[in-house]
Coordinates of C-alpha atoms and ligand atoms in Angstrom, one line a residue:
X1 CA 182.9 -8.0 -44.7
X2 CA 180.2 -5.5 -45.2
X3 CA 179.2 -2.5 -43.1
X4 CA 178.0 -2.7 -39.9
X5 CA 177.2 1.3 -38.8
X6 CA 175.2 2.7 -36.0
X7 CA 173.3 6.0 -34.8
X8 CA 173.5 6.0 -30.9
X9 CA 172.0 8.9 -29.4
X10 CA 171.4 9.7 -25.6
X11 CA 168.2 10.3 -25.3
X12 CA 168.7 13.4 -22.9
X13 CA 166.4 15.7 -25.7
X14 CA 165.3 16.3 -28.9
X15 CA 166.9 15.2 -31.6
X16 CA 169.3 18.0 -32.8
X17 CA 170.3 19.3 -36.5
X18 CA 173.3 18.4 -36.2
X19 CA 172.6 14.9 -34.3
X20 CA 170.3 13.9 -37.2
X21 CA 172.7 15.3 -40.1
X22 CA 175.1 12.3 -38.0
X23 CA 172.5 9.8 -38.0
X24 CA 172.1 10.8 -42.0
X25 CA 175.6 10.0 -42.2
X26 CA 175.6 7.2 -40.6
X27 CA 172.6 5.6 -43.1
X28 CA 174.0 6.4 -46.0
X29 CA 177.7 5.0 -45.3
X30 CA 175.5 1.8 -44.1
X31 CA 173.2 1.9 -47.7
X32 CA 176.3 2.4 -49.7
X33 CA 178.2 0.1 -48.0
X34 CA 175.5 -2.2 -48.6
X35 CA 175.9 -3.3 -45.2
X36 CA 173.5 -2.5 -42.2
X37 CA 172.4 0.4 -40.4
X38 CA 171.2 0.4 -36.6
X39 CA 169.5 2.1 -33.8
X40 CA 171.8 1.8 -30.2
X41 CA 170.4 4.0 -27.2
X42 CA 173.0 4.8 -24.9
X43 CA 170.7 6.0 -22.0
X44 CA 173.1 5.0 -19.2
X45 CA 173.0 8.9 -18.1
X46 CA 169.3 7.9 -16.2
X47 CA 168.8 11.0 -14.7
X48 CA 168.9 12.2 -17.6
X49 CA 167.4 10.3 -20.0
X50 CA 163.7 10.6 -21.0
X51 CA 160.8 8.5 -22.9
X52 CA 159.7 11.8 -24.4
X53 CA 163.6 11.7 -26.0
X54 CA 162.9 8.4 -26.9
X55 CA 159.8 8.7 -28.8
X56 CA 161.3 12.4 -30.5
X57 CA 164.1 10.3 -32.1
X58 CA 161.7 7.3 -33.6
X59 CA 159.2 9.6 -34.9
X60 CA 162.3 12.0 -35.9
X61 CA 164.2 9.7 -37.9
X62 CA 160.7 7.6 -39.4
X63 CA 159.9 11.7 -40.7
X64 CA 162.8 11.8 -42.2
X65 CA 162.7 8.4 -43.7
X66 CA 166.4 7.4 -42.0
X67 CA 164.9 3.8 -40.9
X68 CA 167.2 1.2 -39.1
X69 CA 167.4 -2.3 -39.6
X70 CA 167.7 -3.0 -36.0
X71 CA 167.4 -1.3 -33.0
X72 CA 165.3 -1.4 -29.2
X73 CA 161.7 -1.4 -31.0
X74 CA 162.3 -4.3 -33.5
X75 CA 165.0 -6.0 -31.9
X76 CA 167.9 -7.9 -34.2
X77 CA 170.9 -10.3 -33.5
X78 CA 172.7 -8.4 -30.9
X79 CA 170.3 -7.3 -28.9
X80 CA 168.9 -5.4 -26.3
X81 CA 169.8 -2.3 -28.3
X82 CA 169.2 0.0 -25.4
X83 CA 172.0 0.3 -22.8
X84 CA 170.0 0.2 -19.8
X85 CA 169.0 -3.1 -20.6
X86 CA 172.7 -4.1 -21.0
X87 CA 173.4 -3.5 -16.8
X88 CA 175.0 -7.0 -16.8
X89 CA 177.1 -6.8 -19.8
X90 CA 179.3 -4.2 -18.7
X91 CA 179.1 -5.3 -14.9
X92 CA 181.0 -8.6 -16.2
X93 CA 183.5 -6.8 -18.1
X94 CA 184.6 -4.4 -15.5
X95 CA 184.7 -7.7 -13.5
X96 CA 187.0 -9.6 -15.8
X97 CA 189.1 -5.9 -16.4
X98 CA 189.5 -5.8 -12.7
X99 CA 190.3 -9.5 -12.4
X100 CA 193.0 -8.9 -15.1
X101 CA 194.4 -6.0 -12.8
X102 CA 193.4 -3.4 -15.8
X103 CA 191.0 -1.7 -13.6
X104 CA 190.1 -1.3 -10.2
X105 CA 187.7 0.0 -7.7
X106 CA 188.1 3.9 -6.4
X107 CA 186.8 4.5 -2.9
X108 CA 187.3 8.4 -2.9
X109 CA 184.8 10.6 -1.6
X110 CA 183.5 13.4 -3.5
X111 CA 185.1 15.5 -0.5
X112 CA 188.6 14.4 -1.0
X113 CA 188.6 14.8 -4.9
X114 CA 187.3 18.5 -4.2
X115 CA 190.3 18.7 -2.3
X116 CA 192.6 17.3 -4.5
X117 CA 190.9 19.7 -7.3
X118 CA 191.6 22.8 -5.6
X119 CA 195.1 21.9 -4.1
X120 CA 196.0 20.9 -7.9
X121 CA 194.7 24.4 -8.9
X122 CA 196.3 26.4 -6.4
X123 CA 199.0 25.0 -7.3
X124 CA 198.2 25.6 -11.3
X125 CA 198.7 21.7 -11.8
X126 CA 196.2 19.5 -13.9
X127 CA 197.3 16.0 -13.1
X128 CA 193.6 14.9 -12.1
X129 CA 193.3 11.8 -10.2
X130 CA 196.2 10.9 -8.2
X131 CA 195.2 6.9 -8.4
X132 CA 195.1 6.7 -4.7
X133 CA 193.1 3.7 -4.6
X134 CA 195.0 2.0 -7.5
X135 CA 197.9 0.9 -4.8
X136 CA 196.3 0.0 -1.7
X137 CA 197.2 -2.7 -0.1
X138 CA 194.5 -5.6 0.9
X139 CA 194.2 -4.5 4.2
X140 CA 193.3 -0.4 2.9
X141 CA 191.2 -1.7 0.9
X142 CA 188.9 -4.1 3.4
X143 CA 189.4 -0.8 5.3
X144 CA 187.9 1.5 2.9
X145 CA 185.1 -0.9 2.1
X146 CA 183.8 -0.8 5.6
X147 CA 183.9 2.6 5.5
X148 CA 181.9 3.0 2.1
X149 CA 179.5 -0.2 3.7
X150 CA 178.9 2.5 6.6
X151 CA 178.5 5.7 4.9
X152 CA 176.0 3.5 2.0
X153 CA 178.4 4.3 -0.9
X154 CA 179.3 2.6 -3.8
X155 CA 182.7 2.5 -5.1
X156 CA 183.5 3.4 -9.0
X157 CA 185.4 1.5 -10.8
X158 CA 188.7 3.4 -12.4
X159 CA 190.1 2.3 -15.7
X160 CA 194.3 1.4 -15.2
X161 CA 196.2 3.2 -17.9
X162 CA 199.2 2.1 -19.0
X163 CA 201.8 3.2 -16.2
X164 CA 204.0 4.4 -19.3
X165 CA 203.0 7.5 -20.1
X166 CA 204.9 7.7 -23.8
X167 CA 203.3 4.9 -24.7
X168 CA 201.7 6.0 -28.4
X169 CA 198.0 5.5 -29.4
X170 CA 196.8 5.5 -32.9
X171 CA 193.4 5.9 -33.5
X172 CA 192.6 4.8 -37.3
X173 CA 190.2 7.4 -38.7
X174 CA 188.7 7.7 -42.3
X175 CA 188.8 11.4 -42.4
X176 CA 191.7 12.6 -40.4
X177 CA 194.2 9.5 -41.2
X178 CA 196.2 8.0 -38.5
X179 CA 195.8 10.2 -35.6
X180 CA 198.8 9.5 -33.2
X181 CA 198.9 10.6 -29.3
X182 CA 200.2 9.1 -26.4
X183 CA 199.2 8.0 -22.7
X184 CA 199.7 11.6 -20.8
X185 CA 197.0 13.1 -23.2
X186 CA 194.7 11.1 -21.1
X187 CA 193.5 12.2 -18.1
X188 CA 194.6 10.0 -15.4
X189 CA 192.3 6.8 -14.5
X190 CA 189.1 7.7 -15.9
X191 CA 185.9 6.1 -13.9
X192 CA 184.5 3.2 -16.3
X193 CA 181.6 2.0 -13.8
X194 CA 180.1 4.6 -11.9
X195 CA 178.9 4.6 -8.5
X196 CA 175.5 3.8 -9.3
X197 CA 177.0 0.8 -10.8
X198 CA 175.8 2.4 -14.8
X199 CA 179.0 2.5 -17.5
X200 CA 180.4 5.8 -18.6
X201 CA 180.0 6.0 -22.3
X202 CA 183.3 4.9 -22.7
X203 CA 183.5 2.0 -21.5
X204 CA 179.6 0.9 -22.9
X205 CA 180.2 2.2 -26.3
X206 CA 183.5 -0.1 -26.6
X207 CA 182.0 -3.2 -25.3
X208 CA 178.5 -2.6 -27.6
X209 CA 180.4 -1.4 -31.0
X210 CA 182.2 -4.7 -30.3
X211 CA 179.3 -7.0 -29.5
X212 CA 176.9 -5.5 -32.3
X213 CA 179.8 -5.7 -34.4
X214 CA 180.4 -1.9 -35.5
X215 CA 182.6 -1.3 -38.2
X216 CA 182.8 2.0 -38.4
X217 CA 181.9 4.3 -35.1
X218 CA 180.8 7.5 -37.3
X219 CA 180.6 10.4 -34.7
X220 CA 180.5 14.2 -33.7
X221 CA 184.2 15.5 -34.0
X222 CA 183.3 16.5 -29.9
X223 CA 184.4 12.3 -29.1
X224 CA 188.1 13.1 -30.8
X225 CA 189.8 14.1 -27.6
X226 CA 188.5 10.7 -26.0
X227 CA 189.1 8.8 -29.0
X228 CA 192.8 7.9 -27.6
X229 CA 191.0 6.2 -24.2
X230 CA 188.5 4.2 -26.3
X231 CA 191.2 2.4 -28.7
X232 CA 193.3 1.5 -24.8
X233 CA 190.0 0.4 -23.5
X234 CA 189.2 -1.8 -26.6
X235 CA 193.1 -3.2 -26.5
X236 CA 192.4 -3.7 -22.8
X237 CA 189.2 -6.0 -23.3
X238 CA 190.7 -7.6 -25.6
X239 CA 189.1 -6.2 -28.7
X240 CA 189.8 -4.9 -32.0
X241 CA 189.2 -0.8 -32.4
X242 CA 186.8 0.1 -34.9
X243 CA 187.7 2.3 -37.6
X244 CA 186.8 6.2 -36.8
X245 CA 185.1 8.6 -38.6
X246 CA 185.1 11.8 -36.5
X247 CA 182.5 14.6 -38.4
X248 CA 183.5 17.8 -38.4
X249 CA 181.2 19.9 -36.3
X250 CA 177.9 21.8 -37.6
X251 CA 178.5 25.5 -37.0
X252 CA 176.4 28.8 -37.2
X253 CA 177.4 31.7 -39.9
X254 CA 179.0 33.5 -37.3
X255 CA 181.7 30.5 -36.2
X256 CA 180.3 29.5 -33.2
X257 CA 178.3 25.4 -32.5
X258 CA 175.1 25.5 -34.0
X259 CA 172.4 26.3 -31.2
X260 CA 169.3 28.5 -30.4
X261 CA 170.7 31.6 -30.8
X262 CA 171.3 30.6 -34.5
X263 CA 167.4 29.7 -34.9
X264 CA 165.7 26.5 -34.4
X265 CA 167.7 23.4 -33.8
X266 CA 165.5 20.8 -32.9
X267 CA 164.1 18.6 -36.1
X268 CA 160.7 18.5 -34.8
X269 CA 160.5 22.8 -34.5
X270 CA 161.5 22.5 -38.1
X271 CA 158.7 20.2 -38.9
X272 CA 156.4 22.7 -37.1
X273 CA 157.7 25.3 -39.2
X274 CA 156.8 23.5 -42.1
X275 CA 159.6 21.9 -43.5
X276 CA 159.9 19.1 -45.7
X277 CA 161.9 16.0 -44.8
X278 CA 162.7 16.1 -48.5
X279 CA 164.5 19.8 -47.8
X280 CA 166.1 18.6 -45.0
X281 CA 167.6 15.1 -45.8
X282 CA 169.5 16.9 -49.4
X283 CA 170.1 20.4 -47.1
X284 CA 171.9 18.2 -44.1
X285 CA 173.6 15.9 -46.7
X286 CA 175.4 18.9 -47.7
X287 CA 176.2 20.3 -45.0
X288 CA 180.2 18.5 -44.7
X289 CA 179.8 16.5 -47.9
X290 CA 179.0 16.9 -51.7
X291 CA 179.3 14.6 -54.7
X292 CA 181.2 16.8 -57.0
X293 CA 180.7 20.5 -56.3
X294 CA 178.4 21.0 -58.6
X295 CA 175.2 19.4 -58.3
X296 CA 172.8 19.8 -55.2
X297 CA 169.7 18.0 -55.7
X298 CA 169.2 14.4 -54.4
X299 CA 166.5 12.7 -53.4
X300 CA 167.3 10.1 -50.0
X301 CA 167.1 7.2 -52.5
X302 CA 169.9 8.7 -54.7
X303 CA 172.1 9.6 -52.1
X304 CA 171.9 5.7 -50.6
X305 CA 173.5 5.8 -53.8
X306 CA 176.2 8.2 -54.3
X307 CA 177.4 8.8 -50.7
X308 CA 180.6 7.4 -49.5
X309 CA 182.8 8.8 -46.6
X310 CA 186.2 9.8 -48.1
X311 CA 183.9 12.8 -49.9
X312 CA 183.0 14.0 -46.1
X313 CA 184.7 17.5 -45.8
X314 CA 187.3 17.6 -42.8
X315 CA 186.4 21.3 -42.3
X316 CA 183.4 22.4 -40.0
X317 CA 180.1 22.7 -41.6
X318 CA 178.4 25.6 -41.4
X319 CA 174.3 25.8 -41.2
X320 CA 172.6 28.2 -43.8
X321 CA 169.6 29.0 -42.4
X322 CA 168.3 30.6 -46.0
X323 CA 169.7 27.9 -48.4
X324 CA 167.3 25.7 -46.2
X325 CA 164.8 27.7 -47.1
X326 CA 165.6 27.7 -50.8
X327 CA 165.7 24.1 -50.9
X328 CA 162.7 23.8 -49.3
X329 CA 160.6 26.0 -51.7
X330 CA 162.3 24.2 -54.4
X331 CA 160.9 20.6 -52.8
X332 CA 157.6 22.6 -51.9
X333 CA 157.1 23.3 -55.8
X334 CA 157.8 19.8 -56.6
X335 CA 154.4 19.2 -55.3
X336 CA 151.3 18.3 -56.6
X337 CA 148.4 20.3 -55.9
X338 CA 147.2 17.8 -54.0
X339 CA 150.1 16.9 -52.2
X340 CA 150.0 20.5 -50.9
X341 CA 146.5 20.6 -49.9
X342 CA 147.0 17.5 -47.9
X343 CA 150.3 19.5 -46.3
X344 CA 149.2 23.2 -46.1
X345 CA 145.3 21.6 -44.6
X346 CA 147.2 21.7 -40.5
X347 CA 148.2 25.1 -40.7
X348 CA 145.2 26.3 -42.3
X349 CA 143.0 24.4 -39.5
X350 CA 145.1 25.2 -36.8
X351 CA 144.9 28.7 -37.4
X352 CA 141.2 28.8 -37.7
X353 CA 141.2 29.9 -40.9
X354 CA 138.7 27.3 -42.1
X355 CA 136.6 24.6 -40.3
X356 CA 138.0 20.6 -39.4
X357 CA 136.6 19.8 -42.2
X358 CA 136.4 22.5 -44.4
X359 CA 133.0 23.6 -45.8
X360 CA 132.3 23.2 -49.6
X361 CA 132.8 26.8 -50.2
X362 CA 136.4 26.7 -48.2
X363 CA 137.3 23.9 -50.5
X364 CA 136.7 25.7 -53.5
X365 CA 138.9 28.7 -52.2
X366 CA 141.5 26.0 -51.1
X367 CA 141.6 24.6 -54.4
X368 CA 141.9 27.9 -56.1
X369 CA 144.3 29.3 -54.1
X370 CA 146.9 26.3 -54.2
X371 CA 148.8 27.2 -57.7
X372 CA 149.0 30.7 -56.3
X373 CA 150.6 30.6 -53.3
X374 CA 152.5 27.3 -54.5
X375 CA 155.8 29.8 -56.1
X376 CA 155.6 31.7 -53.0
X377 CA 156.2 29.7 -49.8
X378 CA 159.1 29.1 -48.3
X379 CA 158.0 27.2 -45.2
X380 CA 154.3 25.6 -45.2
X381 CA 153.5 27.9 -42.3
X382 CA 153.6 30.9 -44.6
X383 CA 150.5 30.1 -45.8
X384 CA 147.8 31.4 -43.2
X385 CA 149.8 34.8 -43.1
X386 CA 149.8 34.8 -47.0
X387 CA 145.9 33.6 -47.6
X388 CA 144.1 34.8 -44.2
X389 CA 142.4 37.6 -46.0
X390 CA 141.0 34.6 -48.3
X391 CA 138.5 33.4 -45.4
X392 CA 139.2 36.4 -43.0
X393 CA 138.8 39.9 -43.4
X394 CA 141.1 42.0 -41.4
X395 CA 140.4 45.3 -42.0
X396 CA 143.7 47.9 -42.0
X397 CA 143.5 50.1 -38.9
X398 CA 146.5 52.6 -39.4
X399 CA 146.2 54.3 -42.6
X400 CA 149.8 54.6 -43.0
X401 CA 150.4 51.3 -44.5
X402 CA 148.5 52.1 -46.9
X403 CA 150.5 54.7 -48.2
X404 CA 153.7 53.8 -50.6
X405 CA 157.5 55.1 -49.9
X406 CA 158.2 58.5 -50.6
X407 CA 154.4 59.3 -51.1
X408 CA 151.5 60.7 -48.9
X409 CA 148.3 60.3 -47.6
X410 CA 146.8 63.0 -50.7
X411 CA 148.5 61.0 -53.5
X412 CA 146.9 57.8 -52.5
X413 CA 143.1 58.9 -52.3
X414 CA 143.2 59.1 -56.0
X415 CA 145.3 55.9 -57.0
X416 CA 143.2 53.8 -54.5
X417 CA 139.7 55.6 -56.1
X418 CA 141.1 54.9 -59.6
X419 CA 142.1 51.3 -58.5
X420 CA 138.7 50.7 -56.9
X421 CA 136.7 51.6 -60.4
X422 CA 139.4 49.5 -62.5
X423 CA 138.2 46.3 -60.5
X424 CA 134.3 47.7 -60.4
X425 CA 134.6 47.7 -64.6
X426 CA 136.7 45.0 -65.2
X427 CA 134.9 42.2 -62.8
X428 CA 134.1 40.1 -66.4
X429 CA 137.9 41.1 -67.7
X430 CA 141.0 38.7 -67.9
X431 CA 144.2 39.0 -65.1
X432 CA 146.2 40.2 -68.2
X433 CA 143.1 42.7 -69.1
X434 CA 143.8 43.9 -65.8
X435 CA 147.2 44.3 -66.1
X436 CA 147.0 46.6 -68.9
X437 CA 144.4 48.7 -67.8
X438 CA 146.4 49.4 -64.5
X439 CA 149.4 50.4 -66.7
X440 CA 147.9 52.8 -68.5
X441 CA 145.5 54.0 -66.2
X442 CA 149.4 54.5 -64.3
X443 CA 150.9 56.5 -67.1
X444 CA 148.1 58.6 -67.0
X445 CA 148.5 59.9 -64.1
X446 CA 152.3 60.2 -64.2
X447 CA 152.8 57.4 -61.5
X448 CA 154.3 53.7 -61.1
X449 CA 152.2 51.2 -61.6
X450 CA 153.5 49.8 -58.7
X451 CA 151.8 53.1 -56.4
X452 CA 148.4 52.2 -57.7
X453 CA 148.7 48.8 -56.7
X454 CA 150.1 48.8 -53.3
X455 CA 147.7 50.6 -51.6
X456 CA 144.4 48.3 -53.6
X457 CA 147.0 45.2 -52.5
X458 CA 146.9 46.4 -48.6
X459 CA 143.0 47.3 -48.3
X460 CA 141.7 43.8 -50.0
X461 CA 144.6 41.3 -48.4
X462 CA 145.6 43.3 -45.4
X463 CA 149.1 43.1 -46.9
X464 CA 152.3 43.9 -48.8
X465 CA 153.3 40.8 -49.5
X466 CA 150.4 38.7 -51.2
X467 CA 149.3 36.1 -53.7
X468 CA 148.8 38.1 -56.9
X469 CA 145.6 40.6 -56.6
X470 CA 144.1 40.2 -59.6
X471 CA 143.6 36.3 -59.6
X472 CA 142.7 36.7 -55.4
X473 CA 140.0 39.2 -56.0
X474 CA 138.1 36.7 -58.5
X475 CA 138.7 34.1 -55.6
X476 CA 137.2 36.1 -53.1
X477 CA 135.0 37.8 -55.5
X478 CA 134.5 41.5 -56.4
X479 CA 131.8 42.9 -54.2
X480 CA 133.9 41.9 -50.9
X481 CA 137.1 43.7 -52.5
X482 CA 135.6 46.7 -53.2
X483 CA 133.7 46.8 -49.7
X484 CA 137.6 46.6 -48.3
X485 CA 139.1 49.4 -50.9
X486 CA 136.1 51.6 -49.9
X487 CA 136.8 51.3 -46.2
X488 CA 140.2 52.3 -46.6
X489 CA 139.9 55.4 -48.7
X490 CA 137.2 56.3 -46.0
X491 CA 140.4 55.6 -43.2
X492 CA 142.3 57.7 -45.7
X493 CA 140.1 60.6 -46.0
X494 CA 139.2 60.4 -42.0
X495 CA 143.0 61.0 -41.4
X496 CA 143.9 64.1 -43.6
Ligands
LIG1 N1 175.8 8.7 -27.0 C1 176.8 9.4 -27.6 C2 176.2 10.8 -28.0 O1 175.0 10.9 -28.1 C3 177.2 8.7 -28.9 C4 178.4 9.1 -29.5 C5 178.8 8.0 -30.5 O2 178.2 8.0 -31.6 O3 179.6 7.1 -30.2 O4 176.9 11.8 -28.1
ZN2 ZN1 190.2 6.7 -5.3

């Protein structure tokens, strides 16, 4: 029998790290399995759930390049693929589960389960739901449904656990073996139906993973502690428990559940960022998996490939926000100019940095500037900080910055000077040229190289951290730099 895996989010925001480092896992088992992977949308939370949600997860996972084989947009055998749409299904199977006196209808009010909450923790008890309504007699219940008739209340419908509590539960599960428990670890009766007459999870995720014929339910490590009521509820409708694969949890460095605090979480804020789905399909992938310990490159189609659950890691993963970044640049230098034209073009638009389209003479700066800021970038949107001075001048307003550590405002008046007739005499010379000439001209007056370059670097790009001077001044050509270096040795000498 092949593979049969799903991704079945609630679409109640937007799609998460560690949601779509799930769904990754959950495509590859399928591709390796050579089975088939599909989209389910458990949205039976409706106050909660959202189109916005819905639409962040398609154009989440189509970024990415996870694509499903069925699921609510394009249909497939088992549909609808979207719980909402499934209202009936689960109406008739909490039907037949009462029928078969394995589940039955509560008539509390929220008032008396309050009450029964506080006496229990006055007490320092946590039984939970006393099943008052599982015993009434015929006549308390025709009672109690008057009652609810009057007050316009639905009942819920309460799941029947088995009345011995000892009985044992094993839930079958890939990474963490046979995990045993019994009855009492359940809290007592959970609600199945609720009063709005939607499923809880529970129940819709046992009769759905059974209809669309689930193999393997691949989820957060968060479902563990409920994983003990879904195998009863499957025995109880009659139907065969999947096999579990419960993923360890995506943590920060400090220990705690990846979330804001860390940085961003949401897939599409990295996209914003500038991240490549490239970076992020082989980061996530290793994120509580690797192939051997040793290599760390794959591309989506290779790890369709090489991926198979038993090399899932049963301790927590933890999110590196800077090896990210490193795999990024790697995939960013993979690139062909053109490729990175095509992906830098946004930033450089949205930022006003050059028209929608560009003019011929922004091209030629665009094109010029690519194989110099390609080694450099981390995230695309680096690029407008690292290459505004290209198209922009931004003239330094506090003289300090111009001024390297451990030095003064007198040193620099010279190096800059010196700097500024360099450039003037060697506007026909070679970058390497250059080089030299800044070296010895450095030795010559018994200072780095470095000090007469960071304070030419700052006045022309506004900057520390640049593309390489040389090669940007001939981009931006010579008269404008040495307008820039001459305005800051006059900021210089205003401020002595
Ligand atoms: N709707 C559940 C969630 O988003 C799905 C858990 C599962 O994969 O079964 O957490
Ligand atoms: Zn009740």
């Amino acid at each position: 029998m092949s593979v049969r895996i799903r991704y079945a989010p609630s679409p109640t925001g937007l799609q998460h790290i560690g949601g779509v480092r799930t769904a990754l896992f959950e495509y590859l088992a399928a591709k390796a399995g050579k089975g088939v992977f599909y989209l389910r949308i458990e949205d039976t939370d409706q106050a909660r759930s959202s189109a916005e949600s819905i639409n962040d997860l398609y154009e989440t996972l189509r970024w990415l390049g996870i694509t499903w084989d069925e699921g609510p947009d394009i249909g497939g055998p088992y549909g609808p693929y979207i719980q909402s749409e499934r209202f009936e299904i689960y109406q008739q199977h909490a039907r037949r589960l009462i029928e078969e006196g394995k589940a039955y209808y509560c008539y509390c009010s929220e008032a008396r389960l309050n009450d029964l909450r506080s006496l229990q923790e006055k007490n320092k008890q946590s039984i939970g739901y006393d099943r008052h309504c599982r015993y009434l007699s015929r006549e308390e219940r025709e009672k109690a449904e008057e009652v609810l008739a009057k007050e316009g209340r639905k009942p819920v419908i309460r799941f029947a656990l088995p009345e011995n509590d000892s009985e044992r539960i094993v839930i079958e599960d890939v990474l963490l073996g046979e995990v045993k428990r019994k009855v009492k670890d359940i809290n007592p009766d959970p609600v199945i139906i609720k009063s709005d007459g939607f499923p809880t999870y529970h129940l819709a995720h046992a009769i759905d993973d059974t209809l669309m014929k689930t193999t393997h339910v691949i989820r957060g490590q968060e479902w563990l502690p409920s994983a003990p009521l879904h195998v009863l509820l499957f025995k109880a409708l009659g139907y065969q428990a999947p096999v579990y694969v419960h993923l360890p949890m995506v943590m920060g460095k400090d220990g705690q559940k990846l979330s804001k605090r860390h940085g961003d979480t949401a897939v599409r804020d990295f996209r914003k960022a500038g991240y490549l789905p490239e970076a992020i399909v082989n980061y996530i992938s290793q994120v509580g998996w690797s192939y051997d310990d040793k290599r760390e490159f794959f591309t989506l189609k290779e790890l369709e490939e090489c991926f198979s659950m038993e090399k899932l890691n049963k301790a927590p993963g933890v999110f590196d926000y800077k090896k990210l970044d490193w795999y990024n640049g790697h995939y960013i230098r993979q690139k062909s100019e053109g490729e990175l034209k095509t992906l830098i073009m946004p930033y450089l638009i949205d930022h006003a940095l050059v028209a929608d389209p560009p003019s011929a003479q922004e091209e030629r700066i665009i094109a010029a500037m690519i194989p110099l800021v390609q080694p450099r970038l981390k995230v695309l949107s680096d690029v407008p900080g690292l290459v505004r001075f290209l198209f922009q001048d931004v003239p330094v307003t506090d003289p300090a910055l111009l001024v390297p550590k451990n030095c003064t405002m007198t040193d620099v008046i010279p190096w800059l000077q010196k700097g500024r007739d360099l450039l003037a005499a060697g506007s026909q010379s070679s970058v390497e040229e250059l080089e030299q000439e800044f070296e010895k001209a450095a030795q010559a007056m018994d200072t780095k190289t470095g000090n007469l370059m960071m304070p030419l670097r700052v006045s022309i790009t506004g900057s520390t951290m640049s593309p390489p001077l040389f090669e940007s001044v001939k981009l931006m050509g010579i008269g404008e730099a040495l307008r820039r270096v001459d305005r800051s040795i006059e900021l210089v000498k205003q401020s002595l």
